[in-house]
Every structure is written in structure tokens, then in C-alpha cells.
């Protein structure tokens, strides 16, 4: 192996970078160990040019890339491909909105799929008819309905509930039905 002031390269190509002494390999090819109270991140990836910045991971024919897509407003993405911008699975834009199946999230969480399915677990309701959670439906960008999940009359056992359906007309008028 080759030693240098802050690390070690073994004959098999493993690299250790550390601010402490000793061998710090735990089965990986690269390990960075920092043992101090400094808040500076131990690893920074920077692209001084106009290309993407990220990390590619390959395993048995599966490839994922995680990084910043410079061709799409520097959004943070996870892509199921060799590069960002192709088969993007998750996108976080500069305002913190998250898109799954879309690279242009319009809400805090925006899921786009042929039949999107979501599990929402609310924990804050403490009285009957108090809202637990809500799902809003859009059709080509226009609000058409909300589904509200409400606490039922047994708030101690939390074993019943109510659903309210709200529909919108073109002029924004709301109609509500309870189940």
C-alpha cells in the first residue's frame, strides 16, 4: 500500500481518507472518516462547468444516478438511468417541492403516474370530524375534487372515520358530500 498524510491506498485499490490514524476500511473501496466537531461536510462534489454533478451507482445491470441536473434548473434528482434527465424517479426543486414521476412538481408532494397510489397516515386529529388528511385531484392542471379523511366519533380507539368528498365547478363553487 501507499501512505499519504491523511490516508492510505492499498494494493487492491481501496482508498481511505481520514483525519485520524489507523486503517478504516469496512469492506468498501472508499471510506471517508471524520472524527471532530467541524461542521464542514467531509465530501463535496463540485462541477465548475455547466454539466451535472452527481454520483452513479451500478449493480448487476441496475443503474441509479443521484445529483443536480444542470439542464433542469439545478433540480436535485434520482434517476434510474446512466444520466440525470432520463427516467427521473424523484425530483426536488429549489423551493423544496418533491415530484415522483414528474420533474415539475406543483405542490409539496406531486405524484404523477397512470394510476397513482398513496398511503397517508395522519396522527393529529383529536375530535370528531377533525381533518386527518386531504387529497386534492387535478385534471390537466384544474382542481376538480378533494377527498378529506376525518376523525369519526371514536377518537380514543381510532377505529372509525369519515370521508368527505368536495367537488369544484368551473367557477370554483364547492359541493360537499359526507360518507
Short mmCIF file of C-alpha atoms in Angstrom, two decimals, residues 50-145:
data_model
loop_
_atom_site.label_atom_id
_atom_site.label_comp_id
_atom_site.label_asym_id
_atom_site.label_seq_id
_atom_site.Cartn_x
_atom_site.Cartn_y
_atom_site.Cartn_z
CA UNK A 50 -22.05 23.53 -16.91
CA UNK A 51 -22.57 19.77 -16.57
CA UNK A 52 -24.41 17.77 -13.92
CA UNK A 53 -22.95 16.98 -10.51
CA UNK A 54 -23.74 13.60 -9.03
CA UNK A 55 -22.92 10.03 -8.19
CA UNK A 56 -23.67 6.99 -10.37
CA UNK A 57 -24.31 3.62 -8.76
CA UNK A 58 -24.29 0.37 -10.76
CA UNK A 59 -25.14 -3.13 -9.51
CA UNK A 60 -25.98 -6.20 -11.60
CA UNK A 61 -27.32 -4.16 -14.50
CA UNK A 62 -29.27 -1.69 -12.36
CA UNK A 63 -28.05 1.89 -12.56
CA UNK A 64 -29.12 4.86 -10.50
CA UNK A 65 -27.78 8.40 -10.57
CA UNK A 66 -28.28 10.90 -7.77
CA UNK A 67 -27.33 14.51 -8.24
CA UNK A 68 -28.05 18.01 -9.53
CA UNK A 69 -29.45 18.29 -13.06
CA UNK A 70 -27.90 21.42 -14.59
CA UNK A 71 -30.17 21.10 -17.65
CA UNK A 72 -33.32 21.41 -15.48
CA UNK A 73 -32.90 24.46 -13.20
CA UNK A 74 -30.36 22.64 -10.98
CA UNK A 75 -33.04 20.37 -9.51
CA UNK A 76 -31.93 17.52 -7.26
CA UNK A 77 -32.87 14.19 -8.88
CA UNK A 78 -32.66 10.46 -8.55
CA UNK A 79 -32.71 8.79 -11.95
CA UNK A 80 -32.96 5.14 -12.98
CA UNK A 81 -30.50 5.54 -15.84
CA UNK A 82 -26.92 6.44 -16.67
CA UNK A 83 -27.60 10.18 -16.52
CA UNK A 84 -29.91 12.72 -14.91
CA UNK A 85 -32.84 13.88 -17.01
CA UNK A 86 -33.67 10.37 -18.27
CA UNK A 87 -36.03 8.14 -16.27
CA UNK A 88 -36.06 10.59 -13.36
CA UNK A 89 -37.81 8.88 -10.45
CA UNK A 90 -37.67 11.67 -7.84
CA UNK A 91 -37.17 15.42 -8.23
CA UNK A 92 -36.78 18.14 -5.60
CA UNK A 93 -36.92 21.69 -6.92
CA UNK A 94 -35.33 24.81 -5.41
CA UNK A 95 -38.49 25.60 -3.40
CA UNK A 96 -38.47 22.15 -1.77
CA UNK A 97 -41.35 20.68 -3.76
CA UNK A 98 -41.00 16.96 -4.42
CA UNK A 99 -42.04 15.23 -7.60
CA UNK A 100 -42.40 11.49 -8.04
CA UNK A 101 -42.97 10.63 -11.69
CA UNK A 102 -42.74 14.32 -12.64
CA UNK A 103 -39.82 16.71 -12.97
CA UNK A 104 -42.09 19.75 -12.46
CA UNK A 105 -43.71 19.35 -9.02
CA UNK A 106 -46.58 21.81 -8.47
CA UNK A 107 -47.08 21.07 -4.76
CA UNK A 108 -45.06 19.99 -1.73
CA UNK A 109 -45.61 16.41 -2.97
CA UNK A 110 -46.66 15.83 -6.56
CA UNK A 111 -47.09 12.24 -7.77
CA UNK A 112 -47.73 11.53 -11.44
CA UNK A 113 -48.48 8.03 -12.73
CA UNK A 114 -51.17 6.29 -14.78
CA UNK A 115 -52.89 5.23 -11.52
CA UNK A 116 -51.08 6.91 -8.59
CA UNK A 117 -51.44 5.24 -5.19
CA UNK A 118 -50.55 6.89 -1.91
CA UNK A 119 -50.70 5.93 1.76
CA UNK A 120 -51.35 8.88 4.05
CA UNK A 121 -51.18 8.37 7.81
CA UNK A 122 -52.37 11.26 9.95
CA UNK A 123 -51.75 11.42 13.70
CA UNK A 124 -53.05 14.82 14.81
CA UNK A 125 -56.86 14.53 14.97
CA UNK A 126 -58.33 14.51 18.49
CA UNK A 127 -62.04 15.24 17.99
CA UNK A 128 -64.88 14.04 15.76
CA UNK A 129 -64.95 15.50 12.22
CA UNK A 130 -61.44 16.93 12.62
CA UNK A 131 -59.43 16.61 9.41
CA UNK A 132 -56.78 13.88 9.44
CA UNK A 133 -55.57 14.38 5.87
CA UNK A 134 -56.64 15.57 2.43
CA UNK A 135 -56.01 14.63 -1.16
CA UNK A 136 -56.70 17.09 -3.98
CA UNK A 137 -57.39 15.97 -7.53
CA UNK A 138 -56.38 17.91 -10.61
CA UNK A 139 -57.40 17.24 -14.17
CA UNK A 140 -54.91 18.74 -16.61
CA UNK A 141 -53.97 21.35 -14.02
CA UNK A 142 -57.52 22.25 -12.91
CA UNK A 143 -58.83 21.36 -9.43
CA UNK A 144 -61.84 19.06 -9.70
CA UNK A 145 -62.18 17.40 -6.27
#
